[in-house]
Coordinates of C-alpha atoms and ligand atoms in Angstrom, one line a residue:
M99 CA 13.9 -5.6 22.9
K100 CA 15.9 -2.4 22.2
N101 CA 14.6 -0.4 19.3
S102 CA 11.8 -2.9 18.6
L103 CA 9.9 -2.3 15.4
R104 CA 7.1 -4.7 16.2
A105 CA 4.6 -2.0 16.9
H106 CA 5.8 -0.2 13.8
N107 CA 4.8 -2.8 11.2
T108 CA 1.2 -3.9 10.8
L109 CA 2.3 -7.5 10.1
R110 CA 3.6 -7.5 13.7
L111 CA 6.8 -9.3 12.8
Q112 CA 9.6 -9.5 15.3
S113 CA 12.0 -6.8 14.2
S114 CA 14.4 -4.3 15.6
C115 CA 17.0 -1.9 14.3
E116 CA 20.2 -0.1 15.2
S117 CA 18.4 3.2 15.9
L118 CA 15.0 4.9 15.6
D119 CA 14.1 8.5 15.0
S120 CA 11.5 10.7 13.3
F121 CA 11.5 13.9 11.3
D122 CA 8.9 16.7 10.9
S123 CA 10.9 18.9 8.6
V124 CA 13.5 18.6 5.8
E125 CA 16.1 20.1 8.1
R126 CA 15.6 17.4 10.7
L127 CA 15.6 14.7 8.0
Q128 CA 19.0 16.0 6.8
Q129 CA 20.4 15.9 10.4
C130 CA 19.2 12.3 10.8
L131 CA 20.7 11.2 7.5
Q132 CA 24.0 13.0 8.3
W133 CA 24.1 11.3 11.7
S134 CA 23.5 7.8 10.1
Q135 CA 26.2 8.5 7.5
R136 CA 28.8 9.3 10.2
F137 CA 28.4 5.7 11.3
S138 CA 28.2 4.4 7.6
A139 CA 24.8 3.0 8.6
E140 CA 21.9 2.6 6.2
A141 CA 18.7 4.6 6.8
L142 CA 15.1 3.5 6.0
V143 CA 12.2 5.9 5.8
L144 CA 8.9 4.5 6.9
G145 CA 5.4 5.9 7.3
Y146 CA 3.1 3.6 9.2
G147 CA 4.7 0.2 8.3
S148 CA 1.6 -1.2 6.6
N149 CA 3.3 -2.3 3.4
V150 CA 6.6 -3.7 4.5
V151 CA 8.0 -7.1 5.5
L152 CA 10.7 -6.0 8.0
P153 CA 13.8 -8.1 8.7
A154 CA 14.6 -9.5 12.2
F155 CA 17.3 -6.8 12.5
Y156 CA 17.7 -3.7 10.3
P157 CA 21.4 -2.7 10.6
G158 CA 20.8 1.0 10.4
M159 CA 18.5 3.9 11.3
V160 CA 14.7 3.7 10.8
L161 CA 13.2 7.2 10.3
F162 CA 9.5 7.8 10.6
N163 CA 8.1 10.6 8.4
R164 CA 6.0 12.9 10.5
I165 CA 5.8 16.0 8.2
M166 CA 2.2 17.2 8.9
G167 CA -0.3 19.7 7.6
T168 CA -2.8 20.4 4.9
E169 CA -2.8 23.6 2.9
V170 CA -5.0 24.9 0.1
I171 CA -2.7 26.4 -2.6
S172 CA -5.5 27.7 -4.9
E173 CA -9.1 27.0 -5.8
T174 CA -11.7 27.7 -8.5
D175 CA -15.4 26.9 -8.7
D176 CA -14.5 23.5 -10.0
H177 CA -11.2 22.4 -8.4
V178 CA -9.0 22.8 -5.3
H179 CA -5.2 22.4 -5.3
V180 CA -4.2 21.0 -1.9
V181 CA -0.8 20.1 -0.5
V182 CA -0.5 17.5 2.3
G183 CA 2.4 16.6 4.6
A184 CA 3.7 13.1 3.9
G185 CA 3.3 12.1 7.5
E186 CA -0.4 12.7 7.6
N187 CA -2.6 9.6 8.0
W188 CA -4.1 8.7 4.6
H189 CA -7.6 7.8 5.8
A190 CA -7.8 10.9 8.0
F191 CA -7.0 13.0 5.0
V192 CA -9.6 11.4 2.8
E193 CA -12.1 11.9 5.6
Q194 CA -11.1 15.6 5.8
C195 CA -11.7 15.9 2.0
M196 CA -15.3 14.6 2.6
H197 CA -15.9 17.3 5.3
Q198 CA -14.4 20.0 3.0
Q199 CA -16.4 18.7 0.0
W200 CA -13.3 18.0 -2.0
Y201 CA -14.0 15.0 -4.2
G202 CA -12.1 12.2 -6.0
L203 CA -10.4 10.2 -3.2
E204 CA -13.6 8.7 -1.7
N205 CA -13.0 5.2 -3.2
L206 CA -9.6 5.2 -1.5
A207 CA -11.0 5.5 2.0
S208 CA -9.8 3.2 4.8
I209 CA -6.4 2.3 3.2
P210 CA -4.0 2.3 6.1
G211 CA -0.7 4.2 6.0
S212 CA 0.6 7.7 5.4
V213 CA 0.0 10.2 2.6
G214 CA 3.7 10.1 1.7
A215 CA 3.7 6.3 1.0
A216 CA 0.5 6.6 -1.2
P217 CA 2.5 7.5 -4.3
V218 CA 5.2 4.9 -3.7
Q219 CA 3.0 2.0 -4.8
N220 CA 0.3 4.2 -6.4
I221 CA -2.3 3.0 -4.0
G222 CA -5.6 1.9 -5.5
A223 CA -9.0 0.5 -4.7
Y224 CA -12.5 0.2 -6.1
G225 CA -11.5 1.3 -9.6
V226 CA -9.4 4.4 -8.5
D227 CA -5.6 4.9 -8.3
V228 CA -4.2 7.8 -6.3
S229 CA -2.2 8.9 -9.5
Q230 CA -5.5 10.0 -11.0
W231 CA -5.7 12.9 -8.4
L232 CA -2.1 13.6 -7.7
I233 CA -0.4 16.4 -9.6
Q234 CA 3.1 16.5 -8.0
C235 CA 5.3 15.3 -5.2
E236 CA 7.9 17.4 -3.3
V237 CA 10.9 15.2 -2.7
F238 CA 14.3 15.3 -1.1
C239 CA 17.1 13.5 -3.0
R240 CA 19.4 11.6 -0.6
E241 CA 22.2 11.6 -3.1
T242 CA 22.3 15.3 -4.1
R243 CA 20.6 16.6 -0.8
Q244 CA 18.4 18.8 -2.9
C245 CA 14.6 19.3 -2.7
Y246 CA 12.6 19.5 -5.9
H247 CA 9.2 18.8 -7.3
L248 CA 8.3 15.8 -9.5
S249 CA 5.2 16.0 -11.7
A250 CA 2.7 13.1 -11.9
V251 CA 4.3 12.1 -15.2
E252 CA 7.8 12.2 -13.7
C253 CA 6.5 9.9 -10.9
G254 CA 6.2 7.1 -13.5
F255 CA 3.0 5.7 -12.1
G256 CA 1.9 2.2 -13.1
Y257 CA -0.3 -0.5 -11.5
R258 CA 0.9 -0.5 -7.9
S259 CA 4.1 1.0 -9.0
S260 CA 6.0 4.2 -9.4
I261 CA 9.5 5.6 -9.8
F262 CA 9.8 5.5 -6.0
K263 CA 9.6 1.7 -6.2
Q264 CA 11.7 1.3 -9.3
A265 CA 14.5 3.5 -10.6
K266 CA 14.6 5.8 -7.6
K267 CA 14.0 3.2 -5.0
G268 CA 15.3 4.3 -1.6
K269 CA 16.8 7.5 -3.2
L270 CA 14.0 10.0 -2.8
V271 CA 12.1 10.9 0.4
I272 CA 8.6 12.2 -0.3
L273 CA 8.0 15.3 1.8
R274 CA 4.6 16.6 0.7
V275 CA 2.1 15.5 -1.9
H276 CA -0.1 17.9 -4.1
F277 CA -3.6 16.9 -5.2
L278 CA -6.0 18.6 -7.6
L279 CA -9.5 17.6 -6.4
N280 CA -13.0 18.2 -7.7
K281 CA -15.4 20.6 -6.0
R282 CA -18.3 19.2 -8.0
P283 CA -19.1 15.6 -7.4
Q284 CA -18.1 13.2 -10.1
L285 CA -18.7 9.6 -9.0
Q286 CA -16.4 6.8 -9.8
L287 CA -18.8 3.9 -9.6
T288 CA -17.4 1.2 -11.9
Y289 CA -16.3 -1.5 -9.5
P290 CA -18.8 -4.4 -9.4
S291 CA -18.8 -5.0 -5.6
L292 CA -19.2 -1.3 -4.9
I293 CA -22.0 -0.9 -7.5
R294 CA -23.7 -3.9 -5.9
Y295 CA -23.4 -2.6 -2.3
V296 CA -24.7 0.9 -3.3
A297 CA -27.7 -0.7 -5.1
E298 CA -28.5 -3.3 -2.4
N299 CA -28.5 -0.7 0.3
R300 CA -30.4 1.8 -1.8
L301 CA -27.7 4.5 -1.1
P302 CA -27.9 7.9 -2.7
Q303 CA -25.3 8.4 -5.4
T304 CA -23.1 10.9 -3.6
P305 CA -19.4 11.0 -2.8
L306 CA -20.2 10.7 0.9
S307 CA -22.3 7.5 0.3
I308 CA -19.4 6.1 -1.8
F309 CA -17.0 6.9 1.1
N310 CA -19.3 5.3 3.7
A311 CA -19.9 2.3 1.4
V312 CA -16.1 1.7 0.9
V313 CA -15.5 2.0 4.6
A314 CA -18.3 -0.6 5.3
I315 CA -17.2 -3.1 2.6
R316 CA -13.6 -2.9 3.7
G317 CA -14.7 -3.4 7.3
M318 CA -16.4 -6.6 6.3
R319 CA -13.6 -8.0 4.0
L320 CA -10.4 -6.9 5.6
P321 CA -8.9 -7.7 9.1
R322 CA -8.3 -4.7 11.3
V323 CA -4.6 -4.1 11.7
E324 CA -5.2 -3.2 15.4
Q325 CA -6.6 -6.8 15.9
I326 CA -4.6 -9.0 13.7
G327 CA -1.2 -8.6 12.0
N328 CA -1.4 -8.2 8.2
A329 CA -0.1 -6.0 5.4
G330 CA -3.2 -6.0 3.2
S331 CA -3.0 -8.0 -0.1
F332 CA 0.2 -10.0 0.2
F333 CA 0.4 -10.9 -3.5
V334 CA -0.2 -8.8 -6.6
N335 CA -3.0 -10.3 -8.7
P336 CA -1.2 -12.1 -11.5
I337 CA -1.7 -11.1 -15.2
I338 CA -1.4 -13.9 -17.8
S339 CA -1.8 -14.1 -21.6
Q340 CA -5.1 -15.1 -23.2
V341 CA -3.4 -18.3 -24.4
Q342 CA -2.2 -19.3 -20.9
F343 CA -5.8 -18.5 -19.6
D344 CA -7.3 -20.8 -22.3
E345 CA -4.9 -23.6 -21.3
L346 CA -5.8 -23.1 -17.7
I347 CA -9.6 -23.5 -18.2
A348 CA -9.1 -26.4 -20.5
R349 CA -7.0 -28.3 -17.8
F350 CA -9.1 -27.5 -14.8
S351 CA -12.8 -28.0 -14.4
C352 CA -13.3 -24.9 -12.2
A353 CA -14.4 -21.4 -13.1
F354 CA -11.5 -19.0 -12.5
D355 CA -12.7 -15.5 -11.6
H356 CA -10.9 -13.2 -14.0
Y357 CA -10.9 -9.8 -15.5
V358 CA -9.9 -9.2 -19.2
L359 CA -7.6 -6.1 -19.5
P360 CA -7.9 -3.7 -22.5
D361 CA -4.8 -5.3 -24.0
K362 CA -6.6 -8.7 -23.9
R363 CA -4.3 -10.1 -21.1
V364 CA -6.2 -11.7 -18.2
K365 CA -5.9 -10.8 -14.6
L366 CA -6.5 -13.6 -12.2
F367 CA -7.3 -13.4 -8.5
A368 CA -4.4 -14.7 -6.4
G369 CA -6.7 -15.3 -3.4
Q370 CA -8.9 -17.6 -5.4
L371 CA -5.9 -19.7 -6.6
L372 CA -4.7 -20.1 -3.0
K373 CA -8.2 -21.0 -1.8
L374 CA -8.6 -23.6 -4.5
L375 CA -5.4 -25.3 -3.3
G376 CA -6.7 -25.4 0.3
W377 CA -4.2 -23.0 1.7
Q378 CA -6.9 -21.1 3.7
T379 CA -6.9 -23.9 6.3
V380 CA -3.2 -24.1 6.8
R381 CA -1.3 -22.3 9.7
R382 CA 2.4 -22.2 10.1
N383 CA 4.4 -20.4 12.9
G384 CA 1.4 -18.0 13.4
F385 CA 1.1 -17.3 9.7
S386 CA -2.1 -18.1 7.8
L387 CA -4.5 -16.7 5.1
Y388 CA -7.4 -14.7 6.3
S389 CA -10.6 -16.7 6.4
K390 CA -12.7 -14.0 4.6
N391 CA -10.1 -13.1 2.0
A392 CA -7.3 -15.5 1.0
L393 CA -5.2 -12.7 -0.5
I394 CA -4.4 -11.5 2.9
L395 CA -1.6 -13.2 4.9
T396 CA -2.2 -12.8 8.6
H397 CA 0.2 -13.2 11.5
D398 CA -0.8 -13.6 15.2
G399 CA 2.3 -15.3 16.6
E400 CA 6.0 -14.5 17.3
G401 CA 7.2 -14.9 13.7
S402 CA 9.9 -13.1 11.9
Q403 CA 10.6 -12.2 8.3
S404 CA 12.3 -15.5 7.4
E405 CA 9.3 -17.5 8.6
C406 CA 6.9 -15.2 6.8
L407 CA 8.9 -15.5 3.6
Q408 CA 9.1 -19.3 4.0
F409 CA 5.3 -19.5 4.2
A410 CA 5.0 -17.2 1.2
K411 CA 7.4 -19.3 -0.8
N412 CA 5.3 -22.4 0.0
L413 CA 2.3 -20.6 -1.4
Q414 CA 4.1 -19.4 -4.5
D415 CA 5.6 -22.8 -5.2
S416 CA 2.2 -24.5 -4.8
V417 CA 0.4 -22.0 -7.2
R418 CA 3.3 -22.2 -9.8
G419 CA 3.4 -26.0 -9.5
V420 CA -0.3 -26.6 -10.1
F421 CA -1.4 -23.7 -12.2
G422 CA 1.9 -22.5 -13.7
V423 CA 1.2 -19.0 -12.5
S424 CA 3.8 -16.9 -10.6
L425 CA 2.8 -14.8 -7.6
T426 CA 4.7 -11.6 -6.7
I427 CA 4.8 -10.4 -3.2
E428 CA 3.2 -6.9 -3.0
P429 CA 4.7 -5.4 0.2
E430 CA 8.3 -4.2 0.2
V431 CA 10.6 -6.9 1.6
I432 CA 13.2 -4.9 3.5
T433 CA 16.8 -6.3 3.4
G434 CA 18.5 -6.8 6.7
I435 CA 19.7 -9.6 9.0
T436 CA 17.2 -12.4 8.8
E437 CA 17.9 -14.3 12.0
P438 CA 16.7 -12.7 15.3
V439 CA 19.5 -11.1 17.3
S440 CA 19.4 -10.5 21.0
C441 CA 19.9 -6.9 22.1
Ligands
FAD755 C1 -5.4 -3.9 5.9 C2 -4.7 -3.3 4.8 C3 -5.3 -2.9 3.6 C4 -4.7 -2.3 2.5 N1 -5.4 -2.0 1.4 C5 -4.7 -1.5 0.4 C6 -5.4 -1.1 -0.8 O1 -6.7 -1.2 -0.9 N2 -4.7 -0.6 -1.9 C7 -3.4 -0.4 -1.8 O2 -2.8 0.1 -2.8 N3 -2.7 -0.7 -0.7 C8 -3.3 -1.2 0.4 N4 -2.6 -1.6 1.5 C9 -1.1 -1.3 1.6 C10 -0.7 0.0 2.3 O3 -1.7 0.4 3.1 C11 -0.3 1.1 1.4 O4 0.7 0.7 0.5 C12 0.2 2.3 2.1 O5 0.3 3.4 1.2 C13 1.5 2.1 2.9 O6 1.6 3.3 3.8 P1 2.7 3.3 5.0 O7 2.8 4.6 5.5 O8 2.3 2.3 6.0 O9 4.0 2.8 4.2 P2 5.2 2.0 4.8 O10 4.8 0.5 5.0 O11 5.8 2.6 6.0 O12 6.3 2.1 3.6 C14 6.0 1.4 2.4 C15 7.2 1.7 1.5 O13 7.2 3.1 1.1 C16 8.4 3.7 1.5 N5 8.0 5.1 2.1 C17 7.2 5.3 3.1 N6 7.1 6.7 3.3 C18 7.9 7.2 2.3 C19 8.2 8.6 2.0 N7 7.7 9.6 2.7 N8 9.1 8.8 1.0 C20 9.6 7.8 0.3 N9 9.4 6.5 0.6 C21 8.5 6.2 1.6 C22 9.0 2.8 2.6 O14 10.4 3.0 2.6 C23 8.6 1.5 2.1 O15 9.4 1.0 1.0 C24 -3.3 -2.1 2.6 C25 -2.6 -2.5 3.8 C26 -3.3 -3.1 4.9 C27 -2.5 -3.4 6.1

């Protein structure tokens, strides 16, 4: 198929677009955007396509960010200020940090995708969010065609959220990301499964051990995107009130895994709710839930966005119907033409 995006989205959905290009500089980005505007076409910036649900046909230009490079801006005995091109591979950058003995990002090892997309949903894992180490983003505004810097505060970070996903959605292109990292190790060992793994394997408490432990745990719990289509967690873990939680445990005779937040609301685990309802054994049009982790929707067929979203809706309706809990899709659902078109 012409301009197929199948190899460019980790869910491996059938998808294509009007045109494809990439940029490795802001000048090239501007040229591409001007070109697409001449045809009044839309333009979508992607990194590695690991957090998107692409439509069967995107009626515009898809632009891959390939701005590369890592540069040290300044350093002291305690910290290093590094700026990284948005097109760099996230895991490769975290690995580079380990080699350079720059610490802070080790809990975020093995997350697929680009450095530039990391701030978009404020990636997080094992008790750490990227916003804890990010100091600013260099961005290009598609409306004013200006480049400027946004501080971490201006990025409006929240749980799996930022200004790039909210008020400025689709308006800013992240060009480079600045981090302030530690040169002296300061472990972030608060997440139960990580603590358990380190203890059971008698690992030394060093950043490199944490990095290796995270890589090992993720290797056991997550499907490899090269082997099976998926976009990581498909639903955000739902947060409900204490009252709603009390009602839930009174109605059902099962122990719900949960986590009480500082504001007393309760975070449930979407994967457990789906598993309790038996969805882990269901398969439709090549879509199913991963056997080792029901939060991950996998795809190994010829499915498209509409079939994926139909399956997701079945899951959402079922959880809402039985438990009264709403599940929100985590990856970005990209608008386009939903039915496959022949090119
Ligand atoms: C197996 C697996 C495990 C995962 N585990 C985690 C996890 O533990 N924690 C977590 O938080 N996420 C996780 N994810 C989700 C995903 O890896 C991250 O969201 C990642 O940052 C997406 O990077 P990407 O380059 O693939 O983004 P893409 O999917 O290409 O894009 C995602 C969104 O960001 C926008 N975007 C991309 N680049 C730019 C840019 N330069 N400027 C502006 N907007 C941009 C796109 O338009 C799109 O809206 C996982 C995904 C998979 C497949």
